[in-house]
Short mmCIF file of C-alpha atoms in Angstrom, two decimals:
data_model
loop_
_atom_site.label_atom_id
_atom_site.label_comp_id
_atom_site.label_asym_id
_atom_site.label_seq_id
_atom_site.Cartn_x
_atom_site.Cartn_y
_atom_site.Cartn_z
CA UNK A 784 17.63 -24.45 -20.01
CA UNK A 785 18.27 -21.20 -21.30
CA UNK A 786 15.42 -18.98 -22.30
CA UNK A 787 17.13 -16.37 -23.91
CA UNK A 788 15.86 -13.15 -21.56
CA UNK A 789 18.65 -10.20 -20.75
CA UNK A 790 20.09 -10.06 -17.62
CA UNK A 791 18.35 -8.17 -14.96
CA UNK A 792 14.56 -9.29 -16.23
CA UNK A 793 12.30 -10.09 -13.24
CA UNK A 794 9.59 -12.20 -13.51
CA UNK A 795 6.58 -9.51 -12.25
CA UNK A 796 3.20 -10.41 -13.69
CA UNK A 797 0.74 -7.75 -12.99
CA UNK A 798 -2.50 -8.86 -10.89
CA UNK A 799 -4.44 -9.38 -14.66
CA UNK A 800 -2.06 -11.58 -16.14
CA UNK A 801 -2.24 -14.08 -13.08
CA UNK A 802 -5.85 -14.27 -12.68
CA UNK A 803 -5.79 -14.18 -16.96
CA UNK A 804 -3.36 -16.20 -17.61
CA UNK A 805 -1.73 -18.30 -14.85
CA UNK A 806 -5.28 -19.05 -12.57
CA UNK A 807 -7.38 -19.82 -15.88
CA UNK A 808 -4.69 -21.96 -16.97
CA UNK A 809 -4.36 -23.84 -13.90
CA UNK A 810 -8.14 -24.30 -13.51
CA UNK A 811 -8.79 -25.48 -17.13
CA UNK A 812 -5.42 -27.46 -17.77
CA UNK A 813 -4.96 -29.11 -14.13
CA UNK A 814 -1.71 -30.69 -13.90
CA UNK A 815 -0.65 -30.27 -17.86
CA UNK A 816 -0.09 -26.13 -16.55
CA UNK A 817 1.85 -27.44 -13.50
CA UNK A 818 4.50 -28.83 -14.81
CA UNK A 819 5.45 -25.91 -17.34
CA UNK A 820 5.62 -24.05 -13.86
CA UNK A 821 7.60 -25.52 -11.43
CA UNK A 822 10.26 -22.72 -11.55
CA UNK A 823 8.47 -20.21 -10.60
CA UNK A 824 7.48 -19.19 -7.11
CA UNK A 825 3.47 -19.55 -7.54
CA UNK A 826 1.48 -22.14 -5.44
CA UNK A 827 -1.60 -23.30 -6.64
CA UNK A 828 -3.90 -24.45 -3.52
CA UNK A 829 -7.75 -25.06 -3.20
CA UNK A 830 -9.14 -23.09 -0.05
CA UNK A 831 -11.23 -25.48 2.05
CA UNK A 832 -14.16 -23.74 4.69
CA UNK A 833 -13.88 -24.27 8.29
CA UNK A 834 -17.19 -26.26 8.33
CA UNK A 835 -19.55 -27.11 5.20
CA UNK A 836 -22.10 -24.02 5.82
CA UNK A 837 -19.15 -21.71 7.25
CA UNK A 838 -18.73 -18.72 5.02
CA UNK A 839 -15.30 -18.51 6.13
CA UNK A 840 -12.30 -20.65 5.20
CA UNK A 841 -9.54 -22.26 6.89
CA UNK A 842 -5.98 -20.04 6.70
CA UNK A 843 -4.34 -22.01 9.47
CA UNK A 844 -0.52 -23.33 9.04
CA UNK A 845 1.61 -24.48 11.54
CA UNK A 846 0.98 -22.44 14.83
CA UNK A 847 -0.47 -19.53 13.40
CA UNK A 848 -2.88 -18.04 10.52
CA UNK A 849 -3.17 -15.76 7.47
CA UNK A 850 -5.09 -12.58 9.07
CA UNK A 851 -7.06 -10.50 6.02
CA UNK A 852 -5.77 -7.11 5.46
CA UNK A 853 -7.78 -6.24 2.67
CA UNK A 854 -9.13 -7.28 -0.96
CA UNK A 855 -9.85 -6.03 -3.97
CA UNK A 856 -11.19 -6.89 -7.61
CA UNK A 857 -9.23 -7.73 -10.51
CA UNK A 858 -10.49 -6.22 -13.93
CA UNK A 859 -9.33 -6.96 -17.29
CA UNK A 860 -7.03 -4.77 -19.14
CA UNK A 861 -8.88 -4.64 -22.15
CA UNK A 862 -12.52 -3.88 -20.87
CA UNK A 863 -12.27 -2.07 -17.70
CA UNK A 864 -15.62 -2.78 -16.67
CA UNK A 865 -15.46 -7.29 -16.43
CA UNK A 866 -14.23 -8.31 -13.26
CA UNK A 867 -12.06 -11.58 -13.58
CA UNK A 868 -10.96 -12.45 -10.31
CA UNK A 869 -10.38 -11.04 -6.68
CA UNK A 870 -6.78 -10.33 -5.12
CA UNK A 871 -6.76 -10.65 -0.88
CA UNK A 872 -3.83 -9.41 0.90
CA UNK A 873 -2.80 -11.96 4.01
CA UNK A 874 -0.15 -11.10 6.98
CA UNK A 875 1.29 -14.00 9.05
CA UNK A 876 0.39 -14.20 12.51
CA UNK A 877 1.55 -16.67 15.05
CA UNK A 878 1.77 -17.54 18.70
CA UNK A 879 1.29 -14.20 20.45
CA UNK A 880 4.12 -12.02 20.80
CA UNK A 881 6.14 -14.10 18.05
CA UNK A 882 9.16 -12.55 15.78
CA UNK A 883 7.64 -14.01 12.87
CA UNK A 884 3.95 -12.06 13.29
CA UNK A 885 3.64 -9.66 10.43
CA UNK A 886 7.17 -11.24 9.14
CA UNK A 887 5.45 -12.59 6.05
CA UNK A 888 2.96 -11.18 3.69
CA UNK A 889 0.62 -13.43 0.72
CA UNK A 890 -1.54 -12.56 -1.68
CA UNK A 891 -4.39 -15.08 -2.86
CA UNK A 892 -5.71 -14.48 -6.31
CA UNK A 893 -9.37 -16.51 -7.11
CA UNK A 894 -11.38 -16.16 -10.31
CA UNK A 895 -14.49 -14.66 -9.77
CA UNK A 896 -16.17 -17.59 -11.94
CA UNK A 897 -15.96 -20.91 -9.55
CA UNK A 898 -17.44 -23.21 -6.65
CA UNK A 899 -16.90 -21.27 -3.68
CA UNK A 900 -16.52 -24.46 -1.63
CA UNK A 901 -13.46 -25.43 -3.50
CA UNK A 902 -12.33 -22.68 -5.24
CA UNK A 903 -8.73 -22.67 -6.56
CA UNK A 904 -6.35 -19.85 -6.12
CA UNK A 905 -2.70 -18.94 -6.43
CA UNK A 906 -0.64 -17.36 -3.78
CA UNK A 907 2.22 -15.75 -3.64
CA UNK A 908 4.62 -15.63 -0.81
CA UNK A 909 7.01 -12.73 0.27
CA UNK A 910 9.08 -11.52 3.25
CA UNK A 911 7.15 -7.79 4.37
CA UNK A 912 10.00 -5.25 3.96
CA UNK A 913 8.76 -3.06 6.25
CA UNK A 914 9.32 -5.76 9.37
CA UNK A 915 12.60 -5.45 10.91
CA UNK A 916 14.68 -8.35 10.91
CA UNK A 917 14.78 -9.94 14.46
CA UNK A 918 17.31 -8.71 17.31
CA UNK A 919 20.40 -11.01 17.52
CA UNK A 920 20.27 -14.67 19.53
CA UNK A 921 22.31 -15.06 23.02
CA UNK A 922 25.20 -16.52 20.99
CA UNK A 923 24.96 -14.66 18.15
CA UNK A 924 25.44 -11.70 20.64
CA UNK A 925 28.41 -14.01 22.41
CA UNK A 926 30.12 -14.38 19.02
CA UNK A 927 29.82 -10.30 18.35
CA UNK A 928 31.44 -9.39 21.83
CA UNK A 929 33.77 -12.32 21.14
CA UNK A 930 35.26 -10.63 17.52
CA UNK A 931 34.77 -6.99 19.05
CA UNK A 932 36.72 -7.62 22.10
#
């Protein structure tokens, strides 16, 4: 399906237009929004809390967990002062002393108007840049000497 955009556009919605547009969408349009985004790499989740009274929620996957960085609010563009939503930075962190700790970075958007107990939010996923990639395996090492030598 072509959409018509030049070559070169990136999709790069500022933290407004997701809370504005893609998290209000979602919330009041369910699974009618979905499906008009399935190429696009936004995940739509509901945060659950470790226990019914906990104020904290559950960030496990797999073996490890999204650590907090820090958060901040979201305002609208066109009355600085109305706060629409909250953005929290995430870092991976797995088993201790794991490659992929720090490897990958989210950010979880909510909208400031919502059930805390089941709040929707949209993440976004990305490699951090400033991790190095991890040192060569034993046989990618072997294959190295092997073409070197």
């Amino acid at each position: 399906m072509e959409l018509g955009y030049p070559v070169g556009v990136r999709f790069h919605p500022t933290d407004q237009e997701i809370v504005d547009y893609y998290l209000q969408n979602r919330a009041a349009l369910g699974d009618q929004f979905r499906s008009r985004m399935k190429n696009l790499s936004l995940s739509f989740t509901h945060r659950r809390k470790l226990s019914p009274t906990a104020k904290r929620f559950d960030r496990k996957v797999g073996s490890g967990t999204w650590s907090g960085q820090y958060s901040r609010e979201v305002v609208a563009e066109d009355d600085h002062s109305v706060v629409i939503g909250i953005r929290r930075e995430f870092r991976y962190e797995g088993v201790r002393n794991s490659r992929q700790n720090g490897a990958w970075l989210m950010q979880e958007y909510q909208i400031t108007s919502g059930n805390d107990a089941t709040t929707l939010v949209l993440c976004t996923l990305r490699k951090n840049p400033r991790k190095p990639p991890p040192p060569p395996t034993d046989q990618k090492r072997s294959v190295v000497k092997m073409t070197q030598g």
